[in-house]
Coordinates of C-alpha atoms in Angstrom, one line a residue:
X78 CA -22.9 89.8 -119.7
X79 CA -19.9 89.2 -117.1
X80 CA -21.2 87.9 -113.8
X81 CA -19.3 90.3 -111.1
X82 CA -17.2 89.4 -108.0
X83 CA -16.4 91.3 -105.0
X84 CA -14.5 90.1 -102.1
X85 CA -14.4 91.7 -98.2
X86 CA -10.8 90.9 -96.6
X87 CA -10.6 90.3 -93.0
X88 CA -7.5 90.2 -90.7
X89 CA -3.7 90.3 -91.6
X90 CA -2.1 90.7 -95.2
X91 CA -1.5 87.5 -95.2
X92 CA -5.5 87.4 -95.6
X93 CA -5.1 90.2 -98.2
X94 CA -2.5 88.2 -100.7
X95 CA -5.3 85.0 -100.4
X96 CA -7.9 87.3 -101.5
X97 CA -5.9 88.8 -104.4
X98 CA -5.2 85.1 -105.6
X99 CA -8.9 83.9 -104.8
X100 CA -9.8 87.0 -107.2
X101 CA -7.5 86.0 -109.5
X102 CA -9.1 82.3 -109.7
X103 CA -12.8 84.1 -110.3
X104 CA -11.4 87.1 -112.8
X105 CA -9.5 84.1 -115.4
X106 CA -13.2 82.4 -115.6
X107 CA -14.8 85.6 -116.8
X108 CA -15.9 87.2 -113.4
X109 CA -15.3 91.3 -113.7
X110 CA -14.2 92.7 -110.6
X111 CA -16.2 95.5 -108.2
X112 CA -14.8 97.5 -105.9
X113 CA -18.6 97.6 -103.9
X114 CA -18.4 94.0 -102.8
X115 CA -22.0 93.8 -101.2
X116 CA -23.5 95.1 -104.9
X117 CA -22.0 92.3 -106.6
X118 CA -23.4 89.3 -107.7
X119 CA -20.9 86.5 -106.2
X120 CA -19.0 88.2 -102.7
X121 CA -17.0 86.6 -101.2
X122 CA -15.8 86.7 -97.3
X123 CA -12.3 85.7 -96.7
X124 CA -12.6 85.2 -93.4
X125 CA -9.7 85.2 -90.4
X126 CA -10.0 83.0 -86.9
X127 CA -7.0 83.5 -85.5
X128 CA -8.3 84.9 -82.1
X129 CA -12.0 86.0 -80.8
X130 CA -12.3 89.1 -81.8
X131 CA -11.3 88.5 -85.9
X132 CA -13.6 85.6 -85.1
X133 CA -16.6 88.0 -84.0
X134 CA -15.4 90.5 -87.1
X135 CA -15.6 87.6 -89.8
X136 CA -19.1 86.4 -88.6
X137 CA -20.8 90.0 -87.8
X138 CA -19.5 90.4 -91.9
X139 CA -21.2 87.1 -93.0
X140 CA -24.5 88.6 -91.7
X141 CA -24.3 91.7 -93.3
X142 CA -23.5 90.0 -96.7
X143 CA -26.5 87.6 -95.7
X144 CA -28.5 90.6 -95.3
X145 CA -27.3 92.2 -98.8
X146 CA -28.3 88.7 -100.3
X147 CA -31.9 88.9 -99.0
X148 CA -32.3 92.4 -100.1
X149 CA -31.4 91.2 -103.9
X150 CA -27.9 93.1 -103.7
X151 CA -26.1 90.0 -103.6
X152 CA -27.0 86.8 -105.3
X153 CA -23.7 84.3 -103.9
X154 CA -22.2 84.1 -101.0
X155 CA -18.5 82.1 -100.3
X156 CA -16.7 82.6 -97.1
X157 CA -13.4 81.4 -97.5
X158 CA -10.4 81.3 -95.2
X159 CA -9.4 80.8 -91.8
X160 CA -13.1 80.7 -90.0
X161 CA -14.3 78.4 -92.4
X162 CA -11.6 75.8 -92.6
X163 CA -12.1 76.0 -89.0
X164 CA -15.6 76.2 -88.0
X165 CA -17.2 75.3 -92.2
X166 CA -19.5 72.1 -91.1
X167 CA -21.0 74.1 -87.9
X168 CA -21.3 77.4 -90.0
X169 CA -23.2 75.4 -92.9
X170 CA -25.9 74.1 -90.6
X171 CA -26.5 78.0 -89.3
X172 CA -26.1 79.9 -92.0
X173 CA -27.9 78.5 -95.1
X174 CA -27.8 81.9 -97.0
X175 CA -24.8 81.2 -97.2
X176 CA -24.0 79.3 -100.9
X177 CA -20.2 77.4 -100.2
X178 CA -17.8 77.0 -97.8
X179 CA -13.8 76.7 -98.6
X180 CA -10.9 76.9 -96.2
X181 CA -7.9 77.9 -96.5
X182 CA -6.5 73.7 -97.3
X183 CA -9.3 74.3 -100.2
X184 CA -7.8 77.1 -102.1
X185 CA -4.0 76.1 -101.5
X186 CA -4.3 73.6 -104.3
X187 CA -3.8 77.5 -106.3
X188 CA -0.9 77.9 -104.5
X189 CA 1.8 76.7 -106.6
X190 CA 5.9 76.5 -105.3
X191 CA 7.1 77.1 -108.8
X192 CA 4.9 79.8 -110.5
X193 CA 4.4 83.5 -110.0
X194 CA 1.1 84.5 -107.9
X195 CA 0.1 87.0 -110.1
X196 CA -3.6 88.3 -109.5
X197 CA -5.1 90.7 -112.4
X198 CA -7.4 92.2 -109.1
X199 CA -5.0 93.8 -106.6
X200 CA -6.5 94.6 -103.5
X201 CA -3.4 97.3 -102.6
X202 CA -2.6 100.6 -104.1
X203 CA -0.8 100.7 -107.2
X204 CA 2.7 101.3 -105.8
X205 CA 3.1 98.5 -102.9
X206 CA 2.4 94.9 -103.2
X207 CA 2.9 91.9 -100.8
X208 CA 4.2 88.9 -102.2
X209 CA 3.9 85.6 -99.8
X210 CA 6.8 83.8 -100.0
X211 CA 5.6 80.8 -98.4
X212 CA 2.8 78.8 -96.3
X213 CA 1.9 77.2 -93.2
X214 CA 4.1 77.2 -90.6
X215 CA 6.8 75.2 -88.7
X216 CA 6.3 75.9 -85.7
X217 CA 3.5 74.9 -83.0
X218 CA 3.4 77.7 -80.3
X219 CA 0.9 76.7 -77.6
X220 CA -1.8 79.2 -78.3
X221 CA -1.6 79.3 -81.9
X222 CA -4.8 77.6 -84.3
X223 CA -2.8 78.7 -87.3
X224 CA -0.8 75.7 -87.8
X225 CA -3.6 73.3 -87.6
X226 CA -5.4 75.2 -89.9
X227 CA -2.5 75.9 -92.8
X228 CA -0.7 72.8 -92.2
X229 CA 3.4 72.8 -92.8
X230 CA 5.7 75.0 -93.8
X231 CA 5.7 75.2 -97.6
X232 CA 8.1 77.3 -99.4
X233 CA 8.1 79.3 -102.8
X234 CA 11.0 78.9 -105.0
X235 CA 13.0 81.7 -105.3
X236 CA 12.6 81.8 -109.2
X237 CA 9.1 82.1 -109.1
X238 CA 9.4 85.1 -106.3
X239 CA 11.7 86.9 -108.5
X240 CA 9.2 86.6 -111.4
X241 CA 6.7 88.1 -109.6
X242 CA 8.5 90.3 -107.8
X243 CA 9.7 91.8 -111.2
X244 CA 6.7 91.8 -112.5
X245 CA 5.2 93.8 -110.3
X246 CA 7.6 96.6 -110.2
X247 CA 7.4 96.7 -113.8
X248 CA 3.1 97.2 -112.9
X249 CA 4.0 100.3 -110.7
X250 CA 5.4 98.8 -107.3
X251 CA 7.5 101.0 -105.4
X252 CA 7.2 98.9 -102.3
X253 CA 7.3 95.0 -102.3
X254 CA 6.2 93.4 -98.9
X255 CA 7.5 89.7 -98.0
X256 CA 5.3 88.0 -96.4
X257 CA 4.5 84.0 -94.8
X258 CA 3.9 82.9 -91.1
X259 CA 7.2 83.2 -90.6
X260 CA 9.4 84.0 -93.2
X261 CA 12.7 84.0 -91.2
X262 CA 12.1 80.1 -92.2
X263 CA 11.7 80.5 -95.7
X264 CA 13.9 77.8 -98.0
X265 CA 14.1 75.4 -95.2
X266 CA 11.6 72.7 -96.7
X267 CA 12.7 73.1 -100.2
X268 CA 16.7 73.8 -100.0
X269 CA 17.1 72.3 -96.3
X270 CA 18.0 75.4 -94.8
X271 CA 17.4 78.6 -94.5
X272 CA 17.4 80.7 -97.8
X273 CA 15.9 83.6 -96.5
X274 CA 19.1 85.7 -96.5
X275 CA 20.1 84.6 -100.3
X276 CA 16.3 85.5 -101.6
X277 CA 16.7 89.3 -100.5
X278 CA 19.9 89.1 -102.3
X279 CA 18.5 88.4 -105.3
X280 CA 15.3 90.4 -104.8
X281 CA 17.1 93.6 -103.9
X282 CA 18.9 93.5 -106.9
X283 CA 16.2 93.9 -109.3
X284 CA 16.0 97.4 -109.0
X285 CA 17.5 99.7 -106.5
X286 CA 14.7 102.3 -106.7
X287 CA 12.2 99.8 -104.8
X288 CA 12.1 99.6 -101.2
X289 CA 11.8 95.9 -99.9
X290 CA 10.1 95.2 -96.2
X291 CA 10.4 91.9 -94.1
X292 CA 7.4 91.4 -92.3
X293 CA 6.5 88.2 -89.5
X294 CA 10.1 87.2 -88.8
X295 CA 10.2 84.7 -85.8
X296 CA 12.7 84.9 -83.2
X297 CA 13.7 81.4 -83.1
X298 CA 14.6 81.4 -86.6
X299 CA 16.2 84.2 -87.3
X300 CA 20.0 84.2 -88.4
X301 CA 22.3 87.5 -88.1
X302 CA 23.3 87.1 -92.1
X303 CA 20.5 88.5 -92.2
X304 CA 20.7 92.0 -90.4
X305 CA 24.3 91.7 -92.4
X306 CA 22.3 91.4 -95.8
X307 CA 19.8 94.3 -94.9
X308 CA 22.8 96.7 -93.6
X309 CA 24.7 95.9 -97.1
X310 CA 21.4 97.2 -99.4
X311 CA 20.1 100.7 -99.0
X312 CA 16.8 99.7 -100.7
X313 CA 15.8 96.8 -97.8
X314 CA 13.6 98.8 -95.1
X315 CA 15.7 98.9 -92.1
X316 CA 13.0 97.7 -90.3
X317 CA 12.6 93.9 -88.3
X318 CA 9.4 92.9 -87.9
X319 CA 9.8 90.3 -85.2
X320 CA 6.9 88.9 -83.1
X321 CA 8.3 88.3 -79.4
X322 CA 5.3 87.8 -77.6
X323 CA 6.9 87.6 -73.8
X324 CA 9.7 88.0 -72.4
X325 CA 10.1 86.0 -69.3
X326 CA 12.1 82.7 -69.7
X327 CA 8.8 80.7 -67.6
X328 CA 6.5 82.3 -70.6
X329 CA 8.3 81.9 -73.3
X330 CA 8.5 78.2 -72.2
X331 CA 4.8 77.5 -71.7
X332 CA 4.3 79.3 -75.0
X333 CA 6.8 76.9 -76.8
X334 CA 8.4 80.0 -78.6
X335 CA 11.8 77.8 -78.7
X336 CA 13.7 80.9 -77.5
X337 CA 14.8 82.3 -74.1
X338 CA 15.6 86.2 -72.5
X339 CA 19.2 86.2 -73.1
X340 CA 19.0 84.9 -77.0
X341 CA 16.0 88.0 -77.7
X342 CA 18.2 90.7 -75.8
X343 CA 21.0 89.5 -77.4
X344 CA 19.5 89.6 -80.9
X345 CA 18.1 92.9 -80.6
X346 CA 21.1 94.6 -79.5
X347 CA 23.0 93.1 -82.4
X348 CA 20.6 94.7 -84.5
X349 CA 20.7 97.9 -83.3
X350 CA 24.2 98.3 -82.6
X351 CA 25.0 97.0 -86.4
X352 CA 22.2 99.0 -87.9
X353 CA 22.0 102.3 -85.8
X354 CA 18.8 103.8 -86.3
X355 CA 17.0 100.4 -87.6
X356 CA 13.2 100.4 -86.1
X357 CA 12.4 96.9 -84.8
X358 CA 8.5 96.1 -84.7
X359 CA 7.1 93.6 -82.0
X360 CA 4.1 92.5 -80.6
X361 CA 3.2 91.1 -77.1
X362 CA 0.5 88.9 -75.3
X363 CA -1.2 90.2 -72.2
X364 CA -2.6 87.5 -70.4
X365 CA -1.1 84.4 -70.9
X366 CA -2.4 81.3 -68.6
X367 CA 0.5 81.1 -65.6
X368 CA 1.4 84.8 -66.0
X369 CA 1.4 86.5 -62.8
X370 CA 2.4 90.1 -61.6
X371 CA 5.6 89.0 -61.5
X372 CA 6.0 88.1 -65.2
X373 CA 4.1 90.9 -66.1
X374 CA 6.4 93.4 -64.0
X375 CA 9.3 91.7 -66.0
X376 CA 7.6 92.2 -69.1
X377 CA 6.7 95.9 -68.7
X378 CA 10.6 96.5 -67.4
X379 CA 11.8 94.7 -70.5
X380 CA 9.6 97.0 -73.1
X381 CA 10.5 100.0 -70.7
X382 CA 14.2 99.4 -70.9
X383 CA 14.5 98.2 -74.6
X384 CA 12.4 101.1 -76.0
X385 CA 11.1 99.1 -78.9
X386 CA 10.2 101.8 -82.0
X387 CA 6.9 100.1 -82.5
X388 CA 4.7 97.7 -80.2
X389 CA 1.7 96.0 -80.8
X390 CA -0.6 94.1 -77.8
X391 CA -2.9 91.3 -77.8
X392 CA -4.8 90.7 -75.1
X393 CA -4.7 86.3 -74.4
X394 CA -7.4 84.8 -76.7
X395 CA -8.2 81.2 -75.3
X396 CA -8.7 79.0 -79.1
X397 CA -10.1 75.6 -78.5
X398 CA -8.0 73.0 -79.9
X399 CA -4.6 74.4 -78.9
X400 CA -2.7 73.6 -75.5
X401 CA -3.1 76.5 -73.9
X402 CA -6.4 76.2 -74.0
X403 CA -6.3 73.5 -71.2
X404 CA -3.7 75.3 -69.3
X405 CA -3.7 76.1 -65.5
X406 CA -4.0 79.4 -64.1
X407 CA -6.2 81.4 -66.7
X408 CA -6.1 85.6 -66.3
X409 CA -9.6 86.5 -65.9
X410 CA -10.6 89.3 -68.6
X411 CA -10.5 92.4 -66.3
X412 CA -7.3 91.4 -65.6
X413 CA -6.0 91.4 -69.5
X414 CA -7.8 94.2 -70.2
X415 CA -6.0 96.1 -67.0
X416 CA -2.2 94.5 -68.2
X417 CA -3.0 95.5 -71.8
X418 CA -3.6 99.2 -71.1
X419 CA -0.7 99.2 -69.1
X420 CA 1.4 97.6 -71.8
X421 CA -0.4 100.3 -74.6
X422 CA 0.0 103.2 -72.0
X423 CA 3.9 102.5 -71.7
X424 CA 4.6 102.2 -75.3
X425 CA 2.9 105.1 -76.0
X426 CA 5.4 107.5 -73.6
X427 CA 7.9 105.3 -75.6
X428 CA 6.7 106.1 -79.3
X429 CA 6.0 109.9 -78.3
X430 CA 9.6 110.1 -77.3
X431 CA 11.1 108.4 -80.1
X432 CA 9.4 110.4 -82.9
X433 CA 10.4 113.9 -81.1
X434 CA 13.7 112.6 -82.4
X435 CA 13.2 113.4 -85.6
X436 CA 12.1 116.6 -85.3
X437 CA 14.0 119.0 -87.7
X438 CA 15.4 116.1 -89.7
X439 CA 14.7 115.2 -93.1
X440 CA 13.3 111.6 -94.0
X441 CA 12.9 109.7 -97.3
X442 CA 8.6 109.1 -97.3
X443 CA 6.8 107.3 -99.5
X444 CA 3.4 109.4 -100.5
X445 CA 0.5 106.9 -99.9
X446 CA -2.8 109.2 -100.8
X447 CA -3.8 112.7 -100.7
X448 CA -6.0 113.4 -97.9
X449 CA -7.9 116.9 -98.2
X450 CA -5.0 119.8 -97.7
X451 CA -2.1 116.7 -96.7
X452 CA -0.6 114.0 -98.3
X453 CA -0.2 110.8 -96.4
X454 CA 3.2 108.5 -96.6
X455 CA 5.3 106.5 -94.9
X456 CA 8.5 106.5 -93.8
X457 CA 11.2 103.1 -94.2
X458 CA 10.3 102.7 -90.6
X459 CA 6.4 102.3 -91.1
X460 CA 4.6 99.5 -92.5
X461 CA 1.0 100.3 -94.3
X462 CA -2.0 99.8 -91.7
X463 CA -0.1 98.5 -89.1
X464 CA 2.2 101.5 -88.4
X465 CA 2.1 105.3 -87.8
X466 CA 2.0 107.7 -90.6
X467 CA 3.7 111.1 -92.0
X468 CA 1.1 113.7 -92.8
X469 CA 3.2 115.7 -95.4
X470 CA 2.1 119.3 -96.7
X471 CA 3.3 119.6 -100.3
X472 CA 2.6 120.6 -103.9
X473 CA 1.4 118.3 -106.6
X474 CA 3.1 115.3 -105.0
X475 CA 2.8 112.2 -106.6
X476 CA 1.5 109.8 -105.2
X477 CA 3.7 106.5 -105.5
X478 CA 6.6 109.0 -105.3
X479 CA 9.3 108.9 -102.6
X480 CA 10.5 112.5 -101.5
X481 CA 12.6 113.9 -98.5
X482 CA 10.2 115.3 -96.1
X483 CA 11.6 117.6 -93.5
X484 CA 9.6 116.6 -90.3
X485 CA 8.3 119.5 -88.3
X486 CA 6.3 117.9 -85.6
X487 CA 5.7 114.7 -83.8
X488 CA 2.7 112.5 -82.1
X489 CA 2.7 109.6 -80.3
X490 CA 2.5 107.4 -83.6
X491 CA 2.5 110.0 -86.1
X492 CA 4.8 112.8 -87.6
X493 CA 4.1 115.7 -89.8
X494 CA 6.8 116.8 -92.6
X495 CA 7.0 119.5 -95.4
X496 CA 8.1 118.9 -99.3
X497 CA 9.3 122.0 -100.4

């Protein structure tokens, strides 16, 4: 009888491609797969410590699956990932339940440049995929652990990305999701420069009927060939995903972004003015050690004036074992909590008015599940579970199917369409 794995995936979908390959490692030695991960035999916790509050989630998860195990639900217990490559030795002593330990340096060595990840156990619905086209990073901003705990940048090869990438739109995929720490850097290790623009290229022309999204591009990196390479194929999401994190030239600094003001504004109007109607994505940190009112006034004028489509906010986390940790002029919490609701409260007046744009046009959606009476999708300008949704009424739609919805009403994050 097949022993059974299950696996709980914490934190971005970067996390979510490791736990498709870790799967895939435990499925080729026999292990069947379930769907119920704390009724399986061997579960495993891929764990995220990024900041303290995927820190909290990833422990408060390790208990319940300790708690499964001394109920007899569970007889194994492996936390993987970020947490443990970061906190293993003091989480071995406290948590004898639990049965190993393996960061994220441990189950690299199944990361290989030159081969296809293909996992038989796909953790995403049958018509998108993510496909990480490289890991680590190259960069060491000053309140980032990531580096330290993923090492150096480490590209795929192009081959092996358009193997897989193939591969999976012959399994179903109508969506295939590039994604790395920063992939605006991809081919720089293996090709010495950046191959980035040449890889959609290649992966766009495999078949025109899949859309293709760039996720976790990093402003310092990022080269206008490749807004020129999106604009030139209708099936890459016009859609930037780009992580600025501050805007004020004294921030940006102290966070060793390696990029000022006048290079982000300048970026981002290039965009839009080549690519009218392209939705740019961006996230920002609330809190920073050294930020003042006065670089937070300047940050809520620059997301005020720019009018980004979609805007995320974290509030500082302080990580041991990066600079900023030891940084002068820490924001007490009340304070980041006030700046981040500001920031949330702005972007969503923002948001609201963007979508009452599209009222009483039609939009290309992707149908992501059927929800009681309404179907849910996604437009090119949404990412899945980090963006808003369409709410689409509609008769026997398929799901996996892209139709024109004709959007009839609009929320702050969401729309609602009709298939007729």
């Amino acid at each position: 009888m097949s022993k059974t794995i299950g696996i709980i995936s914490l934190g971005c979908p970067r996390n979510l491609s490791d736990s498709e390959r870790l799967l895939s490692v435990f499925t080729k030695k026999g292990h069947k797969f379930q769907e119920d991960a704390l009724n399986a035999d061997t579960v495993i916790v891929n764990t995220c410590g990024f900041i303290e509050d995927a820190k909290r989630e990833s422990v408060d998860t390790i208990l319940r699956a300790i708690d499964a195990k001394n109920k007899g639900s569970v007889k194994k217990i492996i936390v993987a990932g970020c947490l443990s490559e970061r906190y293993g030795a003091e989480m071995a002593k406290e948590l004898k339940e639990v049965d190993e330990f393996r960061g994220v340096l441990d189950y690299n060595k199944f990361f290989r440049r030159g081969q296809a990840c293909l996992s038989p156990a796909k953790l995403t619905p049958r018509h998108y995929a993510y496909i990480k086209i490289s890991e680590g990073c190259g960069h060491r901003c000053s309140y980032c652990v990531i580096p330290y705990l993923k090492g150096g940048y480490k590209s795929r090869t192009i081959g092996s990305l358009k193997k897989e990438a193939a591969a999976l739109i012959k399994k179903g995929a109508r969506e295939l999701i590039l994604i790395g720490q920063d992939t605006s850097l991809y081919g720089i290790d293996l090709y010495g420069k950046k191959k980035l623009a040449e890889l959609l290229k290649e992966l766009a022309g495999i078949s025109k009927k899949v859309w293709l999204r760039l996720l976790y591009l990093h402003p310092a990196n990022l080269d206008r060939e490749i807004i020129k390479v999106i604009k030139d194929n209708d099936n890459i999401c016009r859609y930037i995903d780009l992580p600025l994190e501050h805007i004020s030239d004294k921030i940006l600094k102290q966070m060793r972004r390696g990029v000022d003001r006048k290079r982000i504004t300048s970026f981002v109007n290039y965009a839009r003015k080549e690519i009218p109607g392209i939705a740019i994505r961006t996230s920002f940190i609330a809190g920073f050690p050294g930020e003042t009112d006065k670089e937070f006034r300047e940050l809520l004028s620059f997301i005020k004036e720019m009018k980004f489509e979609r805007l995320g906010v974290f509030k500082y986390s302080r990580e041991e074992g990066t600079p900023a940790y030891d940084y002068k002029g820490q924001v007490p919490e009340k304070e980041k909590e006030r700046r981040f609701k500001a920031l949330m409260s702005l972007q969503q007046e923002i948001s609201r008015g963007i979508n009452e744009k599209f009222r009483g046009k039609a939009l290309k959606v992707l149908i992501d599940a059927k929800a009681g009476s309404h179907y849910e999708a996604r437009t090119e300008y949404d990412a899945p579970d980090i963006d808003g949704m369409v709410y689409v009424k509609g008769r026997d739609l398929k799901i996996g199917n892209f139709y024109n919805a004709m959007i009839t009403d609009a929320y702050e994050y969401d729309l609602v369409g009709e298939v007729s």
